[in-house]
């Protein structure tokens, strides 16, 4: 009897903690599973409702605001229209000092006046510097002129760019060469001219306006543009780790379709042929102002890469990133239908569909 009670006591004292430890362990499991499920739901909500990659959405809510850029000297190429123009206004509002570059000086003067107005800046805070990004031999002199005016360059935004519309097979080499010069070698050359100054100060920030075209693994009717933006990505992805230890950041911005004048100057299949296309204001595209706001947040938070697009572009980017073969397969399967759609729209003199697919 006594022995029996000892055995039962032993059973209670040894088994009880085991039995008792069950529910709390289960609680942790439920908690972890619950949190994982919640994260997945939040991820999908952000993906479907947001207009940038998840990290940039978080930076917009919880990261640094553009005010931290106040006083910086920011050099923007392609500042005479579109995304570059809108970015100039964002930077002016953030109280930056600006260098505005492009080929059309009168347009740059217009943008300068607006920068002074929106940012309450002084005339001396904004330098208009006419520059053809393809004229590599002018880049060093341009850098010296900026340094003479402002004594430093904090941020260089390589934004100037051009697109093309035409079949891969019949596009001339002259078009490929033009897009490589404007979209890739120009930014590379200007960055090489600016970097010694940034290295000597042990600080600086290089930004490139790439495109979702620089990320996606398939294109339709804009092969030269796609190729050039992929090359741009590669060149600056290679620069990033080399200058990181010198306190220089590199940010690649990848916008989806933005409502600008880019189609007006788009090249067709032969050199000298200009599309003179117009975007349909009724089609779904992001405004350059919103794109510029998100770019400014990416720059303020020194993001390595930022995707700026709504769904379905944003979803395509994630599918392409994590399931590259699935993405390529989908584009292959639907290519005939998509190309027929583009052909019929082009026949009507409307180039909108092409850009919608390829921006
Ligand atoms: N719009 C979109 O859907 C979209 C999407 C993704 C990425 N992007 C990229 O965003 C950037 C800006 O394009 P955007 O849409 O704002 O087009 P945009 O309104 O046509 O602006 C292009 C800018 O580039 C300048 N530029 C062109 N060729 C130049 C050259 N040889 N030298 C110096 N500047 C030159 C133009 O100025 P001048 O003519 O006065 O020289 C203009 O300021 C481009 O890199 C483009 O690839 C655009």
PDB file of C-alpha atoms and ligand atoms in Angstrom, residues 78-83 102-104 131-134 159-161 182 209-211 225 229 255-258 260-262 265 285 359, ligand 1:
ATOM      1  CA  UNK A  78      17.296  64.461 -67.765  1.00  0.00           C
ATOM      2  CA  UNK A  79      15.806  67.221 -65.606  1.00  0.00           C
ATOM      3  CA  UNK A  80      14.058  69.023 -68.475  1.00  0.00           C
ATOM      4  CA  UNK A  81      10.931  66.823 -68.419  1.00  0.00           C
ATOM      5  CA  UNK A  82       9.116  63.812 -66.955  1.00  0.00           C
ATOM      6  CA  UNK A  83      10.554  61.964 -63.974  1.00  0.00           C
ATOM      7  CA  UNK A 102      19.736  67.964 -70.183  1.00  0.00           C
ATOM      8  CA  UNK A 103      20.133  69.241 -73.757  1.00  0.00           C
ATOM      9  CA  UNK A 104      17.214  71.730 -73.897  1.00  0.00           C
ATOM     10  CA  UNK A 131      24.824  68.561 -71.063  1.00  0.00           C
ATOM     11  CA  UNK A 132      24.439  65.923 -73.739  1.00  0.00           C
ATOM     12  CA  UNK A 133      24.963  62.652 -71.869  1.00  0.00           C
ATOM     13  CA  UNK A 134      26.377  61.052 -75.057  1.00  0.00           C
ATOM     14  CA  UNK A 159      18.116  59.849 -64.994  1.00  0.00           C
ATOM     15  CA  UNK A 160      18.431  60.923 -68.674  1.00  0.00           C
ATOM     16  CA  UNK A 161      17.163  58.171 -70.939  1.00  0.00           C
ATOM     17  CA  UNK A 182      22.370  57.431 -73.749  1.00  0.00           C
ATOM     18  CA  UNK A 209      16.933  55.541 -63.109  1.00  0.00           C
ATOM     19  CA  UNK A 210      16.716  52.043 -64.501  1.00  0.00           C
ATOM     20  CA  UNK A 211      13.279  50.522 -65.172  1.00  0.00           C
ATOM     21  CA  UNK A 225      15.648  49.516 -74.415  1.00  0.00           C
ATOM     22  CA  UNK A 229      18.426  48.851 -68.902  1.00  0.00           C
ATOM     23  CA  UNK A 255       9.933  52.403 -62.249  1.00  0.00           C
ATOM     24  CA  UNK A 256       7.046  50.750 -64.107  1.00  0.00           C
ATOM     25  CA  UNK A 257       4.847  52.737 -66.515  1.00  0.00           C
ATOM     26  CA  UNK A 258       4.958  56.470 -65.700  1.00  0.00           C
ATOM     27  CA  UNK A 260       5.730  61.233 -69.290  1.00  0.00           C
ATOM     28  CA  UNK A 261       6.839  62.361 -72.767  1.00  0.00           C
ATOM     29  CA  UNK A 262       9.171  59.389 -73.254  1.00  0.00           C
ATOM     30  CA  UNK A 265      11.331  60.931 -78.573  1.00  0.00           C
ATOM     31  CA  UNK A 285      -0.043  54.939 -65.220  1.00  0.00           C
ATOM     32  CA  UNK A 359       7.991  50.495 -69.567  1.00  0.00           C
TER      33      UNK A 359
HETATM   34  N1  LIG B   1       8.152  56.911 -68.460  1.00  0.00           N
HETATM   35  C1  LIG B   1       8.254  55.654 -68.104  1.00  0.00           C
HETATM   36  O1  LIG B   1       7.274  54.909 -68.210  1.00  0.00           O
HETATM   37  C2  LIG B   1       9.548  55.122 -67.558  1.00  0.00           C
HETATM   38  C3  LIG B   1       9.522  53.868 -66.929  1.00  0.00           C
HETATM   39  C4  LIG B   1      10.710  53.363 -66.417  1.00  0.00           C
HETATM   40  C5  LIG B   1      11.884  54.072 -66.522  1.00  0.00           C
HETATM   41  N2  LIG B   1      11.889  55.284 -67.144  1.00  0.00           N
HETATM   42  C6  LIG B   1      13.184  55.985 -67.234  1.00  0.00           C
HETATM   43  O2  LIG B   1      13.073  57.269 -66.638  1.00  0.00           O
HETATM   44  C7  LIG B   1      14.049  58.143 -67.209  1.00  0.00           C
HETATM   45  C8  LIG B   1      13.362  59.451 -67.569  1.00  0.00           C
HETATM   46  O3  LIG B   1      12.403  59.201 -68.574  1.00  0.00           O
HETATM   47  P1  LIG B   1      11.015  59.990 -68.669  1.00  0.00           P
HETATM   48  O4  LIG B   1       9.944  58.981 -68.689  1.00  0.00           O
HETATM   49  O5  LIG B   1      10.965  61.063 -67.669  1.00  0.00           O
HETATM   50  O6  LIG B   1      11.119  60.559 -70.159  1.00  0.00           O
HETATM   51  P2  LIG B   1      11.205  62.044 -70.734  1.00  0.00           P
HETATM   52  O7  LIG B   1      10.123  62.876 -70.185  1.00  0.00           O
HETATM   53  O8  LIG B   1      11.314  61.877 -72.211  1.00  0.00           O
HETATM   54  O9  LIG B   1      12.594  62.566 -70.141  1.00  0.00           O
HETATM   55  C9  LIG B   1      13.816  62.134 -70.666  1.00  0.00           C
HETATM   56  C10 LIG B   1      14.875  63.108 -70.193  1.00  0.00           C
HETATM   57  O10 LIG B   1      16.137  62.636 -70.661  1.00  0.00           O
HETATM   58  C11 LIG B   1      16.815  63.705 -71.294  1.00  0.00           C
HETATM   59  N3  LIG B   1      17.689  63.210 -72.347  1.00  0.00           N
HETATM   60  C12 LIG B   1      17.384  62.405 -73.396  1.00  0.00           C
HETATM   61  N4  LIG B   1      18.458  62.226 -74.168  1.00  0.00           N
HETATM   62  C13 LIG B   1      19.469  62.937 -73.599  1.00  0.00           C
HETATM   63  C14 LIG B   1      20.822  63.159 -73.934  1.00  0.00           C
HETATM   64  N5  LIG B   1      21.381  62.630 -75.035  1.00  0.00           N
HETATM   65  N6  LIG B   1      21.568  63.942 -73.123  1.00  0.00           N
HETATM   66  C15 LIG B   1      21.034  64.507 -72.022  1.00  0.00           C
HETATM   67  N7  LIG B   1      19.761  64.340 -71.650  1.00  0.00           N
HETATM   68  C16 LIG B   1      18.984  63.567 -72.447  1.00  0.00           C
HETATM   69  C17 LIG B   1      15.702  64.592 -71.869  1.00  0.00           C
HETATM   70  O11 LIG B   1      16.156  65.945 -71.979  1.00  0.00           O
HETATM   71  P3  LIG B   1      16.543  66.686 -73.349  1.00  0.00           P
HETATM   72  O12 LIG B   1      15.663  66.138 -74.420  1.00  0.00           O
HETATM   73  O13 LIG B   1      16.279  68.131 -73.041  1.00  0.00           O
HETATM   74  O14 LIG B   1      17.992  66.414 -73.548  1.00  0.00           O
HETATM   75  C18 LIG B   1      14.671  64.501 -70.756  1.00  0.00           C
HETATM   76  O15 LIG B   1      14.925  65.449 -69.764  1.00  0.00           O
HETATM   77  C19 LIG B   1      14.634  57.394 -68.403  1.00  0.00           C
HETATM   78  O16 LIG B   1      15.879  56.866 -68.037  1.00  0.00           O
HETATM   79  C20 LIG B   1      13.647  56.269 -68.640  1.00  0.00           C
HETATM   80  O17 LIG B   1      14.237  55.147 -69.224  1.00  0.00           O
HETATM   81  C21 LIG B   1      10.751  55.824 -67.649  1.00  0.00           C
END
